[in-house]
Short mmCIF file of C-alpha atoms in Angstrom, two decimals:
data_model
loop_
_atom_site.label_atom_id
_atom_site.label_comp_id
_atom_site.label_asym_id
_atom_site.label_seq_id
_atom_site.Cartn_x
_atom_site.Cartn_y
_atom_site.Cartn_z
CA MET A 1 127.84 -55.11 -9.51
CA ALA A 2 124.95 -55.67 -11.90
CA SER A 3 123.41 -59.12 -12.14
CA GLN A 4 123.21 -61.15 -15.34
CA ALA A 5 119.45 -60.54 -15.38
CA SER A 6 119.74 -56.77 -15.06
CA LEU A 7 122.44 -56.58 -17.74
CA LEU A 8 120.32 -58.64 -20.14
CA LEU A 9 117.23 -56.52 -19.47
CA GLN A 10 119.23 -53.31 -20.01
CA LYS A 11 120.42 -54.69 -23.35
CA GLN A 12 116.88 -55.68 -24.39
CA LEU A 13 115.55 -52.24 -23.43
CA LYS A 14 118.35 -50.53 -25.36
CA ASP A 15 117.67 -52.75 -28.41
CA LEU A 16 113.94 -51.93 -28.33
CA CYS A 17 114.69 -48.21 -28.07
CA LYS A 18 117.08 -48.36 -31.04
CA ASN A 19 114.86 -50.66 -33.11
CA PRO A 20 111.20 -50.22 -32.14
CA VAL A 21 108.80 -53.00 -33.10
CA ASP A 22 105.40 -52.32 -34.67
CA GLY A 23 102.47 -53.08 -32.40
CA PHE A 24 103.83 -52.14 -29.01
CA SER A 25 106.00 -49.83 -26.97
CA ALA A 26 107.92 -50.70 -23.82
CA GLY A 27 109.86 -48.90 -21.12
CA LEU A 28 110.54 -48.98 -17.41
CA VAL A 29 107.79 -48.30 -14.87
CA ASP A 30 110.42 -46.64 -12.67
CA GLU A 31 113.88 -45.70 -13.94
CA THR A 32 115.46 -47.25 -10.83
CA ASN A 33 113.98 -50.74 -11.37
CA ILE A 34 115.03 -52.65 -14.48
CA PHE A 35 112.87 -55.60 -13.38
CA GLU A 36 109.51 -53.87 -13.92
CA TRP A 37 108.47 -52.73 -17.39
CA SER A 38 105.46 -50.88 -18.71
CA VAL A 39 104.15 -52.10 -22.05
CA THR A 40 101.47 -50.64 -24.30
CA ILE A 41 100.09 -53.02 -26.89
CA ILE A 42 98.19 -51.69 -29.88
CA GLY A 43 95.26 -53.93 -30.78
CA PRO A 44 96.33 -55.93 -33.84
CA PRO A 45 94.77 -55.05 -37.23
CA ASP A 46 91.87 -57.17 -38.45
CA THR A 47 91.02 -58.43 -34.94
CA LEU A 48 88.35 -57.55 -32.41
CA TYR A 49 91.03 -55.62 -30.49
CA GLU A 50 92.01 -53.38 -33.43
CA GLY A 51 92.11 -49.71 -32.42
CA GLY A 52 92.54 -50.39 -28.71
CA PHE A 53 95.53 -49.50 -26.56
CA PHE A 54 96.18 -52.00 -23.78
CA ASN A 55 98.62 -51.30 -20.96
CA ALA A 56 100.42 -54.03 -19.07
CA VAL A 57 103.22 -54.47 -16.56
CA MET A 58 105.95 -57.08 -17.06
CA THR A 59 107.70 -58.14 -13.87
CA PHE A 60 110.94 -60.06 -14.27
CA PRO A 61 112.38 -62.43 -11.66
CA SER A 62 115.94 -61.99 -10.43
CA ASN A 63 116.93 -65.20 -12.24
CA TYR A 64 115.66 -64.01 -15.65
CA PRO A 65 116.09 -65.43 -18.31
CA ASN A 66 116.05 -68.82 -16.57
CA SER A 67 112.50 -68.12 -15.34
CA PRO A 68 109.75 -66.23 -17.17
CA PRO A 69 108.37 -62.83 -16.25
CA THR A 70 104.77 -62.30 -15.27
CA VAL A 71 102.63 -60.07 -17.47
CA LYS A 72 99.54 -58.36 -16.14
CA PHE A 73 97.25 -56.05 -18.07
CA THR A 74 96.48 -52.86 -16.17
CA SER A 75 93.86 -51.97 -18.78
CA GLU A 76 90.66 -53.95 -18.44
CA ILE A 77 90.50 -56.58 -21.17
CA TRP A 78 88.00 -59.33 -22.03
CA HIS A 79 89.85 -62.36 -23.37
CA PRO A 80 89.80 -66.13 -22.72
CA ASN A 81 93.55 -66.17 -22.01
CA VAL A 82 93.62 -63.29 -19.54
CA TYR A 83 92.57 -63.90 -15.95
CA PRO A 84 89.94 -61.50 -14.58
CA ASP A 85 92.70 -59.75 -12.57
CA GLY A 86 94.65 -59.06 -15.80
CA ARG A 87 97.33 -61.78 -15.63
CA VAL A 88 98.23 -63.16 -19.05
CA CYS A 89 98.10 -66.94 -19.47
CA ILE A 90 100.11 -68.15 -22.45
CA SER A 91 102.40 -71.15 -22.68
CA ILE A 92 105.66 -69.27 -23.06
CA LEU A 93 105.08 -67.58 -19.69
CA HIS A 94 104.75 -70.92 -17.89
CA PRO A 95 107.85 -72.24 -16.10
CA PRO A 96 110.12 -74.52 -18.12
CA GLY A 97 109.68 -78.26 -18.04
CA ASP A 98 106.77 -80.63 -18.32
CA ASP A 99 103.24 -79.40 -17.67
CA PRO A 100 101.89 -81.15 -14.57
CA ASN A 101 98.39 -80.97 -16.10
CA GLY A 102 99.48 -82.40 -19.45
CA TYR A 103 98.05 -79.55 -21.57
CA GLU A 104 101.34 -78.19 -22.91
CA LEU A 105 104.48 -79.69 -24.35
CA ALA A 106 107.73 -78.71 -22.66
CA SER A 107 108.75 -77.12 -25.97
CA GLU A 108 105.79 -74.70 -25.75
CA ARG A 109 106.77 -73.40 -22.32
CA TRP A 110 109.35 -70.84 -21.24
CA THR A 111 112.91 -71.12 -22.50
CA PRO A 112 115.71 -68.61 -21.82
CA VAL A 113 115.90 -67.66 -25.50
CA HIS A 114 112.70 -65.59 -25.19
CA THR A 115 113.04 -61.83 -25.06
CA VAL A 116 110.72 -58.97 -24.19
CA GLU A 117 110.03 -58.65 -27.91
CA SER A 118 109.13 -62.33 -28.37
CA ILE A 119 106.91 -62.26 -25.28
CA VAL A 120 104.94 -59.21 -26.42
CA LEU A 121 104.64 -60.55 -29.96
CA SER A 122 103.21 -63.76 -28.46
CA ILE A 123 100.67 -61.69 -26.52
CA ILE A 124 99.72 -59.85 -29.71
CA SER A 125 99.28 -63.24 -31.37
CA MET A 126 97.10 -64.33 -28.44
CA LEU A 127 94.86 -61.30 -29.05
CA SER A 128 94.54 -62.39 -32.67
CA SER A 129 93.79 -66.04 -31.89
CA PRO A 130 92.22 -66.76 -28.49
CA ASN A 131 92.69 -70.28 -27.13
CA ASP A 132 89.38 -71.31 -25.57
CA GLU A 133 90.55 -74.90 -24.95
CA SER A 134 92.61 -73.95 -21.89
CA PRO A 135 91.10 -70.66 -20.69
CA ALA A 136 92.25 -68.42 -17.86
CA ASN A 137 88.90 -66.62 -17.97
CA VAL A 138 86.23 -69.31 -18.25
CA GLU A 139 83.38 -66.82 -18.69
CA ALA A 140 85.15 -65.08 -21.57
CA ALA A 141 85.88 -68.46 -23.17
CA LYS A 142 82.23 -69.55 -22.89
CA GLU A 143 81.08 -66.28 -24.39
CA TRP A 144 83.70 -66.56 -27.18
CA ARG A 145 82.39 -70.04 -28.05
CA ASP A 146 78.66 -69.67 -27.47
CA ARG A 147 77.71 -65.99 -27.75
CA ARG A 148 80.24 -64.43 -30.11
CA ASP A 149 78.16 -61.26 -30.65
CA ASP A 150 78.07 -60.56 -26.90
CA PHE A 151 81.82 -61.21 -26.72
CA LYS A 152 82.45 -58.74 -29.56
CA LYS A 153 80.33 -56.07 -27.83
CA LYS A 154 82.29 -56.36 -24.58
CA VAL A 155 85.63 -56.21 -26.36
CA SER A 156 84.49 -53.23 -28.41
CA ARG A 157 83.25 -51.36 -25.34
CA LEU A 158 86.47 -51.98 -23.41
CA LYS A 159 88.87 -51.23 -26.25
CA GLY A 160 87.03 -47.95 -26.75
CA CYS A 161 87.75 -47.08 -23.15
CA TYR A 162 91.45 -47.51 -23.73
CA SER A 163 91.78 -45.90 -27.13
CA LEU A 164 93.45 -42.53 -27.24
CA TYR A 165 90.30 -40.77 -28.39
CA LEU A 166 87.83 -42.05 -25.84
CA ILE A 167 89.87 -42.44 -22.68
CA LYS A 168 88.29 -39.45 -20.92
CA THR A 169 84.67 -40.26 -21.71
CA CYS A 170 84.94 -43.90 -20.72
CA LYS A 171 87.19 -43.44 -17.70
CA ASN A 172 84.68 -44.80 -15.20
CA GLN A 173 82.98 -47.42 -17.38
CA ARG A 174 83.43 -51.00 -16.14
CA LEU A 175 82.83 -54.38 -17.68
CA THR A 176 79.32 -55.59 -16.85
CA SER A 177 77.68 -58.82 -17.79
CA SER A 178 75.01 -58.57 -20.43
#
């Protein structure tokens, strides 16, 4: 018998297939595991990430939607709200309830009404408006604040590596500090 979580995820996948949303595509990493999704986010227009294609994996807990999924970029990305290992750090992916550190309101954190679509749209919004006040990547946040031109160069170099046109030529290029 299918769990509530797997039934809900099947419905959300079916809805996204029937009604695709601009800015991203989503599907299963493996057809036998509804709890692990592959997502490709297109860099939003009029941002530093425009023209890039960024891959991520969303991993859902067995008690979804009561607990949030984790989202981890598999494409290298330079952003204040993405840990160096690719994990996305945005409020709606934090467990429900009060923030023990006092940075977020309970209303900003995970609630079971969120869907795959709302999560990915929040990540796209994060790409458009980095939050350097509570960074996951301190170095990226410092560069965003203090050396914006260097930040732009790194983002541009990396997004080029993951665009459809340049993926072969940049395959082995890695982020290096300037």
